[in-house]
Tab-separated table of C-alpha atoms in Angstrom:
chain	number	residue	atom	x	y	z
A	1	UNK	CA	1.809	-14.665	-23.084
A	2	UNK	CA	-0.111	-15.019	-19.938
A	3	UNK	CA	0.978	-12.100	-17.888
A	4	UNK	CA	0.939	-10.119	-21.125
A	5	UNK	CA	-3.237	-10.397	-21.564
A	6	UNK	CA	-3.588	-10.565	-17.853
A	7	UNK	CA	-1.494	-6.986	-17.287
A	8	UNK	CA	-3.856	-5.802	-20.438
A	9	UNK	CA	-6.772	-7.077	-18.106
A	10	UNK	CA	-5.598	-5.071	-15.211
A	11	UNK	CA	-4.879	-2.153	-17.305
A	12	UNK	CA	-8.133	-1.912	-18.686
A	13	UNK	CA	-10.068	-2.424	-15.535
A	14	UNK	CA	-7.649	0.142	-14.645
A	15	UNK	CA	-9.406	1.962	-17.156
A	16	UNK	CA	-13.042	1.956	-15.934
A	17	UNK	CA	-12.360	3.905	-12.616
A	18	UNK	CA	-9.565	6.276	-14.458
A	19	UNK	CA	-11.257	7.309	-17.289
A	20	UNK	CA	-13.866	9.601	-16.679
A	21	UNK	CA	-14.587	13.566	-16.475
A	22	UNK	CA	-15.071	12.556	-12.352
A	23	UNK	CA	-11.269	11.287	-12.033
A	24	UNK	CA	-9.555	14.070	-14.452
A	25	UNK	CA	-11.388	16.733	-12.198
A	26	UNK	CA	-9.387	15.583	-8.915
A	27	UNK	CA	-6.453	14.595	-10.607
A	28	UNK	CA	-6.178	18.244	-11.495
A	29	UNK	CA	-6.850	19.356	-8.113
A	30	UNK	CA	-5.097	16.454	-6.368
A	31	UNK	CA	-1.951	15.542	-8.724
A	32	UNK	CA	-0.001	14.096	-6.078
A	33	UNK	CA	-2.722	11.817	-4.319
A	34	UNK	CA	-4.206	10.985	-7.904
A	35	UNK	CA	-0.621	9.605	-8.833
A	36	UNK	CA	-0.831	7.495	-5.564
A	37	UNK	CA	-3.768	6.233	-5.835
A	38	UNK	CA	-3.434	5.103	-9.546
A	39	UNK	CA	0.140	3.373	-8.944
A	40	UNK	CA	-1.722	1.775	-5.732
A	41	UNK	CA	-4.550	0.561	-8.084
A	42	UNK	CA	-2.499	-0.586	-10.953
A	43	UNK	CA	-0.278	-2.644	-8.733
A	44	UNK	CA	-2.596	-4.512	-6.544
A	45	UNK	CA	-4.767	-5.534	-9.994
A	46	UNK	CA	-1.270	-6.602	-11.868
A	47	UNK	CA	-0.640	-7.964	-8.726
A	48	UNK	CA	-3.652	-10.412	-8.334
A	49	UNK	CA	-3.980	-11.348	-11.736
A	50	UNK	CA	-0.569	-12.357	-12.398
A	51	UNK	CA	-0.368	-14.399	-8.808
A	52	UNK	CA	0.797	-17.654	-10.668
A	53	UNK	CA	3.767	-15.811	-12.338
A	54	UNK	CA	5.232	-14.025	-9.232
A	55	UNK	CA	8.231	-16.494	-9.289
A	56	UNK	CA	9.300	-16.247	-13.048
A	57	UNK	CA	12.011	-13.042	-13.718
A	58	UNK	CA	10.246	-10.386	-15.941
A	59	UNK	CA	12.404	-9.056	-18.427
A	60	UNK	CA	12.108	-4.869	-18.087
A	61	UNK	CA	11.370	-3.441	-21.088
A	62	UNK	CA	13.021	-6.393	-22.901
A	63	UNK	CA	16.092	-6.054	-21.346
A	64	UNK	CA	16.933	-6.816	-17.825
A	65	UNK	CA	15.613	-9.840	-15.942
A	66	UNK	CA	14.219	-8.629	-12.575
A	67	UNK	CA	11.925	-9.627	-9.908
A	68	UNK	CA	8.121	-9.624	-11.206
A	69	UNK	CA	7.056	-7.574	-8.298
A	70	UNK	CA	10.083	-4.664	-9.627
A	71	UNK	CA	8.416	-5.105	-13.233
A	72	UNK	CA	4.901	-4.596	-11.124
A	73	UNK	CA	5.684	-1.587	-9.910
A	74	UNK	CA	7.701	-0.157	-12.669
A	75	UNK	CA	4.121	-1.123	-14.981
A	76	UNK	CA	2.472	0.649	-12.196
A	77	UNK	CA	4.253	3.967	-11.867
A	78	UNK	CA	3.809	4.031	-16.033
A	79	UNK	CA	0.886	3.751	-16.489
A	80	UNK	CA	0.113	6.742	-13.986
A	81	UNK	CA	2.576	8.905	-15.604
A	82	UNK	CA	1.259	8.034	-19.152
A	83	UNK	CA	-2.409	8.885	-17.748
A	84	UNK	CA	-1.183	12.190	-16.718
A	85	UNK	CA	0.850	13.281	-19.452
A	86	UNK	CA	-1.312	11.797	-22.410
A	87	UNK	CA	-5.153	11.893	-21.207
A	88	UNK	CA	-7.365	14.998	-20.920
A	89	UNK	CA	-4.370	17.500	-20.314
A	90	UNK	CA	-5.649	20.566	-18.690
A	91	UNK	CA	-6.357	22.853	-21.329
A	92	UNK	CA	-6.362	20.577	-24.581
A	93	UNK	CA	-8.357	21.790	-27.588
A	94	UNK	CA	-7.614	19.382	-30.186
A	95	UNK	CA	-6.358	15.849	-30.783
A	96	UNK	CA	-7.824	14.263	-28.246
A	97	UNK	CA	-8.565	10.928	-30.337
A	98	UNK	CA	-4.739	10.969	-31.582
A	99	UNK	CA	-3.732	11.056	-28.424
A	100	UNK	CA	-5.397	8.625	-26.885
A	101	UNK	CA	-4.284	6.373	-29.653
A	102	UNK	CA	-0.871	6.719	-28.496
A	103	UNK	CA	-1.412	6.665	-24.937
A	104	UNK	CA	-3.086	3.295	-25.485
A	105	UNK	CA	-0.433	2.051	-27.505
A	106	UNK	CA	2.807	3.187	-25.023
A	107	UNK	CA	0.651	1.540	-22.598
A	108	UNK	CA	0.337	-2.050	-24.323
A	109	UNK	CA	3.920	-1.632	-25.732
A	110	UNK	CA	5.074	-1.506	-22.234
A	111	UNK	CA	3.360	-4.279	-21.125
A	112	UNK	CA	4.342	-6.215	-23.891
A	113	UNK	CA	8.202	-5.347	-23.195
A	114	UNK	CA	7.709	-6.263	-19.681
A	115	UNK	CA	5.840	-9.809	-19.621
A	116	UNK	CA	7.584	-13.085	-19.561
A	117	UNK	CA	7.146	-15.030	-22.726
A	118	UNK	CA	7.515	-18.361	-20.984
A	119	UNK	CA	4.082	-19.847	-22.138
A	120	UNK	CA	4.517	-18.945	-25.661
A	121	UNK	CA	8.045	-20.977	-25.619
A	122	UNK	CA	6.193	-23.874	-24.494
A	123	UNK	CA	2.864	-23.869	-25.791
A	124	UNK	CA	3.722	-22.013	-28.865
A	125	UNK	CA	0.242	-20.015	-27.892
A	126	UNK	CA	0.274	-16.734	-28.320
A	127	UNK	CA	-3.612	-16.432	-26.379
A	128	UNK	CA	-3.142	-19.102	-23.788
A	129	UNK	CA	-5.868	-17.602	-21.765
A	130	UNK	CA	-9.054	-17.322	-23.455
A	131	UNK	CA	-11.092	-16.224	-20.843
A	132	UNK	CA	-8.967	-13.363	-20.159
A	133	UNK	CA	-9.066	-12.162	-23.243
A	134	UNK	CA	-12.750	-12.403	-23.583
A	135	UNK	CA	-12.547	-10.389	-20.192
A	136	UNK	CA	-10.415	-7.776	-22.200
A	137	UNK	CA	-12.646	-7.759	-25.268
A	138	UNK	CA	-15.753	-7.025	-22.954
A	139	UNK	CA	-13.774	-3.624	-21.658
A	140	UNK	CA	-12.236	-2.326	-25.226
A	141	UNK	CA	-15.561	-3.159	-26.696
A	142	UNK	CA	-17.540	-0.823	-23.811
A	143	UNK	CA	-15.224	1.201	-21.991
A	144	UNK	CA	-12.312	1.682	-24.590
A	145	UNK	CA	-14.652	2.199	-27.464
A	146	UNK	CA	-16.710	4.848	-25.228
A	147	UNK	CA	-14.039	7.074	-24.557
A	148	UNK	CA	-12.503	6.669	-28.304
A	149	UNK	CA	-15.682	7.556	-29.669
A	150	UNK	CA	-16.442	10.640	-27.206
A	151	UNK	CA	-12.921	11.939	-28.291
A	152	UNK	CA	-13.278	11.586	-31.808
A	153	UNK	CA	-16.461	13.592	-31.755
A	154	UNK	CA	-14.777	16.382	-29.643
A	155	UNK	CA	-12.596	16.985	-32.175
A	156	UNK	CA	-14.763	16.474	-35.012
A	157	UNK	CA	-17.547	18.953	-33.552
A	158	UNK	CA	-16.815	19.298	-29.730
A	159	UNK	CA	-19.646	17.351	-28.603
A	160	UNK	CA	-20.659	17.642	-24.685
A	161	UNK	CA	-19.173	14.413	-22.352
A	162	UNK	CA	-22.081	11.523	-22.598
A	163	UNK	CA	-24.338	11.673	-20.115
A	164	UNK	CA	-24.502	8.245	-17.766
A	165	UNK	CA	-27.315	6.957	-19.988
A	166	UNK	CA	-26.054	7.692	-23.253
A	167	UNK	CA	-22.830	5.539	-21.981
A	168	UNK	CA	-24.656	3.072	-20.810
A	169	UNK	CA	-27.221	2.762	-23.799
A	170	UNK	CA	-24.200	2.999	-26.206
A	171	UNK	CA	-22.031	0.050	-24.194
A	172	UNK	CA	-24.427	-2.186	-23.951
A	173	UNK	CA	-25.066	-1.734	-27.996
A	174	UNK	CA	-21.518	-2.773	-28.723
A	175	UNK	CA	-21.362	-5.142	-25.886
A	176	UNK	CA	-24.570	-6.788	-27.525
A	177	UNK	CA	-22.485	-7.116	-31.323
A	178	UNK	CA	-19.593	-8.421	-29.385
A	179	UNK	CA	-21.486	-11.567	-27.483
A	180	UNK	CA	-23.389	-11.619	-31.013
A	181	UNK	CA	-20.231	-12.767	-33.076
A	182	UNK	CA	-19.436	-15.215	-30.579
A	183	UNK	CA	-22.435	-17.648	-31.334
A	184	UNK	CA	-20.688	-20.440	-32.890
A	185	UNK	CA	-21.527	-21.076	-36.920
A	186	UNK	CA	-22.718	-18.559	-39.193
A	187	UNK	CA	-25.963	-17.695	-37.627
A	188	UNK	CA	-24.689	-14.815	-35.808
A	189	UNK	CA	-24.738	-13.151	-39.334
A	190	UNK	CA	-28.833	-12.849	-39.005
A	191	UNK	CA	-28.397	-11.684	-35.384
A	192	UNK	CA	-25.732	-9.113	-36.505
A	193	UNK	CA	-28.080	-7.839	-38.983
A	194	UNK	CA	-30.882	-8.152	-36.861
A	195	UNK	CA	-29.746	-5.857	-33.741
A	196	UNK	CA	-27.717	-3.576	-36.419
A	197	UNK	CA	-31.034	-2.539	-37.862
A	198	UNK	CA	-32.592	-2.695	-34.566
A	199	UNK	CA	-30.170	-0.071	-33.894
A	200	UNK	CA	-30.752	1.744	-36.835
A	201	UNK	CA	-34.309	2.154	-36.029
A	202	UNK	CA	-34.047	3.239	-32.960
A	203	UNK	CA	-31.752	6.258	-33.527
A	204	UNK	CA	-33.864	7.375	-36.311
A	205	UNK	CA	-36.599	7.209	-34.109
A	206	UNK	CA	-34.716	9.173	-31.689
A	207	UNK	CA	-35.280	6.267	-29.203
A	208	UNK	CA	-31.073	5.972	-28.793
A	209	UNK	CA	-29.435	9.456	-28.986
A	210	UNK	CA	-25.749	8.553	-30.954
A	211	UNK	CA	-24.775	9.774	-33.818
A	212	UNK	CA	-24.017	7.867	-37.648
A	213	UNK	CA	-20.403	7.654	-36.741
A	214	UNK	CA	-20.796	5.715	-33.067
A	215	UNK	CA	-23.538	2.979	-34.826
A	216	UNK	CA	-21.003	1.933	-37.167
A	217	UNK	CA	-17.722	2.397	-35.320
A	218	UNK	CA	-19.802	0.393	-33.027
A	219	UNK	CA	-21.127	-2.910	-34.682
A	220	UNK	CA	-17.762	-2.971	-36.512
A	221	UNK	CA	-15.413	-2.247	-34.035
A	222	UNK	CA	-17.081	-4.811	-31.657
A	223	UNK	CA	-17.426	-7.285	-33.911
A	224	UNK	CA	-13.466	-7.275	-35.165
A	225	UNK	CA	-12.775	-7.392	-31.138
A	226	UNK	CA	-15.291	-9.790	-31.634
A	227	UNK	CA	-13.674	-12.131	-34.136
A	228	UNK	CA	-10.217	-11.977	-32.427
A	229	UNK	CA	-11.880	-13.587	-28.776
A	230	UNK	CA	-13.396	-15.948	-30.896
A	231	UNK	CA	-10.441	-16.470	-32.594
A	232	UNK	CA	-8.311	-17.131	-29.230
A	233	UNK	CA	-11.375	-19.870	-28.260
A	234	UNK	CA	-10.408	-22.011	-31.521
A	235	UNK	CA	-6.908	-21.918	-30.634
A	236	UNK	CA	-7.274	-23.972	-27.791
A	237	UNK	CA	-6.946	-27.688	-27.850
């Protein structure tokens, strides 16, 4: 399962430059050089971090054996299409959480159907890399989360797009729970607590501006992303 969580890794890093109110702006204006720039950046990240598995066959969407650099590119031109015809749609009103959701989940499904499951025959490891899943935790737990969060509040109330430092504030909140829950023992319960009612304070005190919903989705969403890295560290030998 290698390629699988290092494709996730490139997807999500893919993530932090094509994900914003900056990038959905030109891609409106620019379709055709936004498409070429995202297939460009998607395969030269899936590229590099799958370097080591270049040689193996890829099976394409779980059914045909083909060159890795075909399964690349195929992975590549996806994932541009699925940013197009699934996030921030020009004139979109509602469901912008829902779909999200399910542009995030053709997007791992795909990857999923397209990675070679060679390490899992022989390791029986299903998280083989640690590191690069700790890598991918970091990003769901500041960049994912951010945009989830954003969405579900437009539809809940159509809040305004975060300003730099309420996205920054906000990731480095959740980024905090998720290193928090990877101290080893139990003591990252008082810690938890701790920086949760750190937290607490601070938005009452109108010191962080999030709302009720984003604390908690926060310090419980990282800290399940949390668990599963930690999880992945235990597995190893």
């Amino acid at each position: 399962m290698s390629v699988f969580w290092r494709l996730v890794l490139a997807y999500y890093i893919g993530a932090v430059f094509f994900y914003n109110r900056t990038f959905f702006a030109w891609r409106d204006r620019k379709p055709a050089l936004a498409a070429l720039v995202q297939v460009s950046v998607y395969f030269i990240l899936g590229t590099g971090l799958t370097w080591a598995y270049l040689h193996l066959p890829w099976p394409l969407l779980g059914i045909w054996k083909v060159p890795s650099i075909a399964c690349l590119a195929a992975f590549a031109v996806f994932e541009a299409l699925n940013n197009k015809i699934l996030v921030y749609r020009k004139g979109q009103q509602h469901y912008h959480a829902l779909t999200f959701v399910a542009h995030d989940t053709l997007a791992l499904l795909f990857i999923f159907l397209c990675a070679p499951t060679r390490v899992l025959y022989e390791t029986g490891n299903l998280v083989a890399d640690p590191w690069v899943i700790f890598f991918v935790g970091v990003l769901i737990v500041t960049k994912m989360f951010n945009v989830f969060i954003y969405m579900v509040e437009q539809d809940m109330y159509g809040r305004d797009y975060p300003t730099i430092d309420e996205s920054f504030v906000t990731m480095l909140m959740r980024l905090i729970f998720y290193l928090i829950v990877l101290l080893p023992g139990w003591r990252w319960v008082i810690w938890f607590v701790a920086w949760l009612w750190a937290c607490r304070m601070a938005r009452r005190n109108r010191l962080m501006d999030f709302s009720r919903f984003a604390l908690y989705f926060s310090a419980f969403g990282a800290t399940a992303v949390g668990f599963l890295t930690k999880w992945s560290f235990y597995l190893q030998p």
